[in-house]
Coordinates of C-alpha atoms in Angstrom, one line a residue:
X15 CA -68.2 16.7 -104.4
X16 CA -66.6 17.4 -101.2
X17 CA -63.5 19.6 -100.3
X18 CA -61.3 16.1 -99.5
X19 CA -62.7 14.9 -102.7
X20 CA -61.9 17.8 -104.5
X21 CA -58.3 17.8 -103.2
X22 CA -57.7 13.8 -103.8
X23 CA -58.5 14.1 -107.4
X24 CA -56.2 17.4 -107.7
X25 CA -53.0 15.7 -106.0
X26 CA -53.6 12.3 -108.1
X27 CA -53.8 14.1 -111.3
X28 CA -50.3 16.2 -110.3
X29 CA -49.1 13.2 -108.9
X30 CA -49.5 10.4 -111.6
X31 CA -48.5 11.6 -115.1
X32 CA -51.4 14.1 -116.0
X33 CA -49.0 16.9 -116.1
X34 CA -45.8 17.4 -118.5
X35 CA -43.6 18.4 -116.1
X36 CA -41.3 16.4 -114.7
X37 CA -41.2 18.4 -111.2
X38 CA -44.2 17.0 -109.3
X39 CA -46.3 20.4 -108.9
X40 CA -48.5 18.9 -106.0
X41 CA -46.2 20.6 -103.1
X42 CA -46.5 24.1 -104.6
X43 CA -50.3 23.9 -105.1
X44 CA -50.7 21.8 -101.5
X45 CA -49.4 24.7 -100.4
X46 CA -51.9 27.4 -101.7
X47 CA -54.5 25.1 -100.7
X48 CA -56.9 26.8 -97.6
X49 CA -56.5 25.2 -94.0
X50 CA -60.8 24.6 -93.8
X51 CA -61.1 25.0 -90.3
X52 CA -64.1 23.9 -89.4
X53 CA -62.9 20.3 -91.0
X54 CA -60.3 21.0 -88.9
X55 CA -62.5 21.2 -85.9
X56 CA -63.9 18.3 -86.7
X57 CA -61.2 16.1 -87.3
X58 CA -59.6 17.5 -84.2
X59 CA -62.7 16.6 -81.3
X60 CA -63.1 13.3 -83.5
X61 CA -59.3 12.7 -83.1
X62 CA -60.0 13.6 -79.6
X63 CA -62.8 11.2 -78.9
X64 CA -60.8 8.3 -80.8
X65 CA -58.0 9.2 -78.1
X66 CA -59.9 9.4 -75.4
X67 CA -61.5 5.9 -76.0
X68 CA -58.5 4.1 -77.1
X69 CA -55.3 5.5 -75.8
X70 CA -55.8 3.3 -72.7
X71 CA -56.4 0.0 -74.9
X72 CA -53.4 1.4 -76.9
X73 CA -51.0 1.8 -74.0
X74 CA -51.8 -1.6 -72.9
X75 CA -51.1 -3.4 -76.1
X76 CA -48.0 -1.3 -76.5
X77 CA -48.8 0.4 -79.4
X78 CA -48.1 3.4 -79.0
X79 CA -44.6 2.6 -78.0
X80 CA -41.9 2.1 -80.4
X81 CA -39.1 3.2 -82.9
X82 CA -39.7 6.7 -85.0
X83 CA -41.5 6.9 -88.0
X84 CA -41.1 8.9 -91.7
X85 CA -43.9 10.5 -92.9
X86 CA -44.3 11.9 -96.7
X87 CA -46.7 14.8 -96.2
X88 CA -46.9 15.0 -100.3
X89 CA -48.4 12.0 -100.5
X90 CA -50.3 11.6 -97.1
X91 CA -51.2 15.6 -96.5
X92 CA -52.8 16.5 -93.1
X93 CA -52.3 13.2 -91.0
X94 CA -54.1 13.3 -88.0
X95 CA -50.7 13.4 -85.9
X96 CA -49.8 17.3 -87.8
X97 CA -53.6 17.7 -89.7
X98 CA -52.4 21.4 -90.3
X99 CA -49.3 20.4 -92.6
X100 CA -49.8 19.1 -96.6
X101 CA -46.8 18.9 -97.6
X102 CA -43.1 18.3 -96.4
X103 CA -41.8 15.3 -94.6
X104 CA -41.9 14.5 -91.0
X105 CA -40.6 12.1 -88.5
X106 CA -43.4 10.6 -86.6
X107 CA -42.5 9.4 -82.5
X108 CA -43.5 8.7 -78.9
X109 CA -42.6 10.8 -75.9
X110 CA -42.6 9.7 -72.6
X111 CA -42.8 12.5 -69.9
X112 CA -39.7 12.8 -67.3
X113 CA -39.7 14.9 -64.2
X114 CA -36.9 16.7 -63.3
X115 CA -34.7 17.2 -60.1
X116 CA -36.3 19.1 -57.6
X117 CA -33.6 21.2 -57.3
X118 CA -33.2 22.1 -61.0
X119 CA -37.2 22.5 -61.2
X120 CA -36.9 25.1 -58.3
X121 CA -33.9 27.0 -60.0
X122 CA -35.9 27.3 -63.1
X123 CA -39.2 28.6 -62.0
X124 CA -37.2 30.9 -60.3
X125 CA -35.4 32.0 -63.0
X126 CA -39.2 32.4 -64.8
X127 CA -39.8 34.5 -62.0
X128 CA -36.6 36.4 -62.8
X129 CA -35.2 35.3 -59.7
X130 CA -31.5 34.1 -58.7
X131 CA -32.2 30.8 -57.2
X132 CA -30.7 29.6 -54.0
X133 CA -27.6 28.8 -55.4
X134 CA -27.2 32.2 -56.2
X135 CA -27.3 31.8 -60.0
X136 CA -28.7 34.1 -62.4
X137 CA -31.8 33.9 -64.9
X138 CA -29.6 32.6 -67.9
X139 CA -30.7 32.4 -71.7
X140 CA -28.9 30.3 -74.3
X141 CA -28.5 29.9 -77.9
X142 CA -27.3 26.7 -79.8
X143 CA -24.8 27.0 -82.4
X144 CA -25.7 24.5 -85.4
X145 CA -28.9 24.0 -88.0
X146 CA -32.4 23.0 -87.5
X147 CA -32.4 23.9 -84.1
X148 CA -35.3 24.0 -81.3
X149 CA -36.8 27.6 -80.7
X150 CA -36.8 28.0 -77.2
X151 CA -38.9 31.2 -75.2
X152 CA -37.4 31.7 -72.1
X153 CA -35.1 31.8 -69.3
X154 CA -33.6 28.2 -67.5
X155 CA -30.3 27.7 -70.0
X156 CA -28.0 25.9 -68.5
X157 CA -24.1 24.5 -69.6
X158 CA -22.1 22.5 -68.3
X159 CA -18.8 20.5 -69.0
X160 CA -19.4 17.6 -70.2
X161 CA -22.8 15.7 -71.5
X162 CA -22.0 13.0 -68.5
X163 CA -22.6 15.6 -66.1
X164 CA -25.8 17.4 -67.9
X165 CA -26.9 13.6 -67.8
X166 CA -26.3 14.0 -64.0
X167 CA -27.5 17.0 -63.1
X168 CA -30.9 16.3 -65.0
X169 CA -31.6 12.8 -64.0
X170 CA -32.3 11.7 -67.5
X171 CA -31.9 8.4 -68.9
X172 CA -29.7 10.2 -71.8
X173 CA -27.8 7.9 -74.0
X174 CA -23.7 7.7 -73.9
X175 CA -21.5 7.3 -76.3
X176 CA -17.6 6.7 -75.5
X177 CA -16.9 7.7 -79.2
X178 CA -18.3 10.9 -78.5
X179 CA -16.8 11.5 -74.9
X180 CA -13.5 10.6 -76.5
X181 CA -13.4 12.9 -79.4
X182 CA -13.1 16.9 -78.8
X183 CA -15.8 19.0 -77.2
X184 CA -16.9 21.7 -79.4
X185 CA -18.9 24.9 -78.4
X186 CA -22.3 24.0 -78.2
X187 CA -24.0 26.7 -76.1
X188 CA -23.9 30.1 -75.5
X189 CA -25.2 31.4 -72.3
X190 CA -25.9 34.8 -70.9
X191 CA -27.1 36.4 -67.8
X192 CA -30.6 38.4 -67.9
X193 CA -29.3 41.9 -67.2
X194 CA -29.8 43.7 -65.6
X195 CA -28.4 41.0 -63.1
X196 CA -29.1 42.9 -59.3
X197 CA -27.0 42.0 -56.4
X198 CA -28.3 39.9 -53.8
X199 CA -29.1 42.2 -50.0
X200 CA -26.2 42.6 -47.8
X201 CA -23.7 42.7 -50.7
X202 CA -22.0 45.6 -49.5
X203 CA -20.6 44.0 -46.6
X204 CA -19.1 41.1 -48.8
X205 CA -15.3 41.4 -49.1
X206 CA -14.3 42.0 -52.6
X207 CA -13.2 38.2 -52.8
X208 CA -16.5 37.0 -52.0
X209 CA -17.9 40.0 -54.1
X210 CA -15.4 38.6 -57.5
X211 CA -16.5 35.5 -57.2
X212 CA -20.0 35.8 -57.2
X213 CA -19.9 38.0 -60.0
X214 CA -17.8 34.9 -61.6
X215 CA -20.4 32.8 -61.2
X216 CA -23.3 34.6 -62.7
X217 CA -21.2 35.1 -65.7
X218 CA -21.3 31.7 -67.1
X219 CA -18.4 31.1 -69.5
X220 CA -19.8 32.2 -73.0
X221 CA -19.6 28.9 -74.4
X222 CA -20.1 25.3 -73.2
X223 CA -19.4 21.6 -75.1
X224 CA -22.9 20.4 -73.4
X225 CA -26.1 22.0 -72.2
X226 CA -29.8 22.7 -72.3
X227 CA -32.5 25.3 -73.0
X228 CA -35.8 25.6 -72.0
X229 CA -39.4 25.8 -73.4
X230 CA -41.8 27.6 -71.8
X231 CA -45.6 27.3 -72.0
X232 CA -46.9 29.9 -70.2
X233 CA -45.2 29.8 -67.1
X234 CA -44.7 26.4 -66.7
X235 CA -41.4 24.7 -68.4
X236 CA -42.5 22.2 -71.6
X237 CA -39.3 20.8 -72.9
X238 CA -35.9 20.5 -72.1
X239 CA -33.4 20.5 -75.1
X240 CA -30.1 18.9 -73.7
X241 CA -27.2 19.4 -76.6
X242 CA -23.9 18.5 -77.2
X243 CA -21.3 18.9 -80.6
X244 CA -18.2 16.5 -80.4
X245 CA -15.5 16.3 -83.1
X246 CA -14.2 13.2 -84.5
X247 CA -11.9 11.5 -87.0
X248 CA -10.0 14.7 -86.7
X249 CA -12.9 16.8 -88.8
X250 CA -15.9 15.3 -88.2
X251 CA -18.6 17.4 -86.3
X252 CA -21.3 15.6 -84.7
X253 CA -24.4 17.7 -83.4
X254 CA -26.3 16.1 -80.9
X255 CA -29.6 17.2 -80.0
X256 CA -32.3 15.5 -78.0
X257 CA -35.9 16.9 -77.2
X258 CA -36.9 15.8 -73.8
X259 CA -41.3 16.4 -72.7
X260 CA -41.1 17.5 -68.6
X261 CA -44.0 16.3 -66.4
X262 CA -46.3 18.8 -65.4
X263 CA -49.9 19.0 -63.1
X264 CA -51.7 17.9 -66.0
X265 CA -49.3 15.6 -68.0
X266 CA -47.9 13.3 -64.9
X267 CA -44.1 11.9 -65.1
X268 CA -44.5 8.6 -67.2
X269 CA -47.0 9.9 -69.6
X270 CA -46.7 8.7 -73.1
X271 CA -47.8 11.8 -76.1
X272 CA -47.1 11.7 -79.2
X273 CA -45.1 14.0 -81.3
X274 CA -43.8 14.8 -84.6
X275 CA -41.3 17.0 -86.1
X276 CA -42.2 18.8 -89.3
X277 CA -38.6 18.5 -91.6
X278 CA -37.8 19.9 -95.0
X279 CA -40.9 21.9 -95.4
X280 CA -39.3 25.0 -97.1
X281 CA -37.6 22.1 -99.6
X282 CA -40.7 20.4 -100.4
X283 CA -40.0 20.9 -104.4
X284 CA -36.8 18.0 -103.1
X285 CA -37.9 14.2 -103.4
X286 CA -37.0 12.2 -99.6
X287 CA -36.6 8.7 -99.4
X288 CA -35.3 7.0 -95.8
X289 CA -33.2 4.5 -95.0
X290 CA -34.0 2.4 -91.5
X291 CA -30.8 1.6 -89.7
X292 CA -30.6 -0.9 -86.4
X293 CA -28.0 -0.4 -84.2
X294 CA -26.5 -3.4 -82.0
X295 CA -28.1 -2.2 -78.5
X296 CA -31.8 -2.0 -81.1
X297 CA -32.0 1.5 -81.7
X298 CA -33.7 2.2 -85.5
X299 CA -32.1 5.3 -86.4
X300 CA -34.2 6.9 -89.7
X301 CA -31.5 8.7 -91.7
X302 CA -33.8 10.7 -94.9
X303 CA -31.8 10.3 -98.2
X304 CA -32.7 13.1 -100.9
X305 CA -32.8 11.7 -104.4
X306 CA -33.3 14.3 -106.4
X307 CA -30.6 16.5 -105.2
X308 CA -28.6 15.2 -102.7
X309 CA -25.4 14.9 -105.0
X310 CA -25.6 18.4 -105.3
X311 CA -26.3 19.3 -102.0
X312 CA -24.8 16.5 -99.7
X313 CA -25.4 18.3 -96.9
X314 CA -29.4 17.2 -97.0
X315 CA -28.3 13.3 -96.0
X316 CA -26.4 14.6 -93.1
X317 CA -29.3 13.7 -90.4
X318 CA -30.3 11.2 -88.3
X319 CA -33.8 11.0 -86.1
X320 CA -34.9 8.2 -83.6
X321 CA -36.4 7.9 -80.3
X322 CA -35.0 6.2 -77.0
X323 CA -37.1 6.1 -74.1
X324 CA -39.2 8.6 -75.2
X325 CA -36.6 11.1 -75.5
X326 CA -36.0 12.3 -79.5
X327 CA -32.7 12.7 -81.2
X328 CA -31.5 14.3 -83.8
X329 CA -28.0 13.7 -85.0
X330 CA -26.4 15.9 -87.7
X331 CA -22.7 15.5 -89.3
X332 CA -20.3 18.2 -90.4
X333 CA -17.4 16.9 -92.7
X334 CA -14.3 18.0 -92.4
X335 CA -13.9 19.3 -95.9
X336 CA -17.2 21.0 -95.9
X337 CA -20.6 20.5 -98.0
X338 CA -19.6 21.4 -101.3
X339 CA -16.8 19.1 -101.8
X340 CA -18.2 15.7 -101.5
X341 CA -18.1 13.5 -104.4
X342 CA -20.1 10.8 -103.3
X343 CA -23.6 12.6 -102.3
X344 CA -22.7 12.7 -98.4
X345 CA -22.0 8.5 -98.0
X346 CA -19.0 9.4 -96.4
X347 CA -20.3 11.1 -93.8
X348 CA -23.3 9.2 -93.2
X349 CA -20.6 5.9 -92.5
X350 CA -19.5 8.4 -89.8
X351 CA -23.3 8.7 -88.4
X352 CA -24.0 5.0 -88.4
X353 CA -20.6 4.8 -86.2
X354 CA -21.4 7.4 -83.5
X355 CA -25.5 5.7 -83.7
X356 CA -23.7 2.0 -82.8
X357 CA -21.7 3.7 -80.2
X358 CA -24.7 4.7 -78.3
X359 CA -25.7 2.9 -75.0
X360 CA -28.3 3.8 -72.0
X361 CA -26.8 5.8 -69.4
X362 CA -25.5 4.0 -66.2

């Protein structure tokens, strides 16, 4: 008997009426269960070798390309795309690589040098306001008035949405100088206007309706996290968050990778379903519906995920009247979410 034997008969007996509980039990004991790291290693270089040999025939067939998928780790535990996760639900996509602006690329490294960069500007970190949010280990935050100009200022092929751009800009990011922030050479000679203002600058406003943050791996930037929150309908907040992969020496601009995003783990006792929804312009949004307690807690149906041009997205809805007072298990505001998905189109 082997170890994935072992395990396949101990999540079918949990999973298919050998138990009296009405709970399934498999997420609790698929989480006790050990990692076994050296079948780890060896799913990992055979994964490798089955990359290496047919990501090429894969990328030419277009197969690796193509909408966002949901995965049920409690019934598919350790996939090759996450083979350190059993249980939880994910959302399986594609990312395509994009290089930056040289001039923002520049500003950032020298913020990771804790530079100013010729501009003048200060190393800045940010912090999102908002839920399930990207961890982020660095300097290179950035804000800016609206999400048409962060879709400018990047170079991005971000989507728009005029439902979005005509509703009310909420705070989004917080940004704050790396202090001590030291004075460029030759400030002392600066008048005391020129002096104000350049303090001005540096000192970002504390809160912006659109920006980025930056994550760093080791001194190199890895992704870019461009966000936005809009209100709507007079109530309605809409969090918009996309995860963007940046080109580097060894992962060229164009590159397709794929990713995943590991969702509901610490509420793996909950039972997911999705529902697939296809905007006009063709974009299949997945928006997870909990059926064992999403009545209770509407909040949980409150998401969308799908990818667009190998950039991910994560929408996430706010009702006016709060979580706990929705009598209809969150449809409401999940009508709002399919509205602001259709209103989406490619940036000019």
């Amino acid at each position: 008997m082997t170890p994935d034997r072992d395990e396949a008969l101990l999540r079918r007996a949990l999973q298919e009426g050998l138990h009296p509980a009405e709970t399934d039990l498999w997420p609790a004991v698929a989480e006790a269960l050990p990692a076994r790291e050296k079948r780890y290693r060896r799913r990992t270089r055979a994964l490798r070798l089955v990359i290496c040999i047919g990501a090429p025939l894969l990328l030419a067939a277009g197969v690796l390309l193509g909408q966002a998928e949901f995965t049920n780790l409690r019934t598919n535990p350790r996939p090759s795309f996450a083979p350190d996760k059993n249980t939880g639900y994910a959302i399986q996509y594609d990312q395509t690589a994009y290089q930056l602006p040289d001039r923002l690329m520049d500003s950032l490294m020298a913020h990771a040098r804790d530079e100013a960069d010729d501009d003048g500007l200060a190393p800045m970190h940010s912090s999102f306001s908002g839920r399930n949010l990207p961890s982020t280990n660095g300097p290179g935050g950035r804000g800016y008035a609206s999400w048409t100009e962060l879709t400018a200022a990047t170079g991005l092929p971000l989507l728009q949405s005029d439902l979005l751009d005509a509703g009310k800009p909420m705070d989004a990011i917080w940004l704050f100088p790396t202090w001590p922030t030291p004075l460029p050479e030759g400030w002392e000679s600066w008048s005391s206007e020129a002096l104000n203002a350049y303090i001005n600058r540096i000192n970002l406003p504390q809160t912006l309706p659109a920006g980025f943050s930056v994550a760093w791996q080791d001194d190199t930037p890895q992704y870019l996290y461009p966000r936005r929150v809009d209100e709507i309908h007079d109530g309605y907040t809409i969090e918009t968050q996309a995860y963007v992969l940046l080109a580097s020496e060894d992962r060229p601009a164009g590159t397709s990778v794929p990713g995943h995003q590991v969702y509901f783990d610490k509420k793996a006792g909950l039972i997911w379903d999705v529902e697939e929804y296809t905007t006009p312009s063709g974009i299949t949004a997945l928006l997870p519906r909990c059926t064992s307690n999403g009545k209770g807690s509407p909040w949980l149906n409150s998401y969308a995920f799908f990818e667009q041009d190998g950039i991910f997205y994560c929408l996430d809805v706010t009702p006016y009247d709060g979580f706990g007072q929705i009598e209809d298990g969150g449809e409401a505001a999940r009508a709002v979410l399919k509205e602001v998905l259709d209103s989406f189109v490619p940036a000019a």
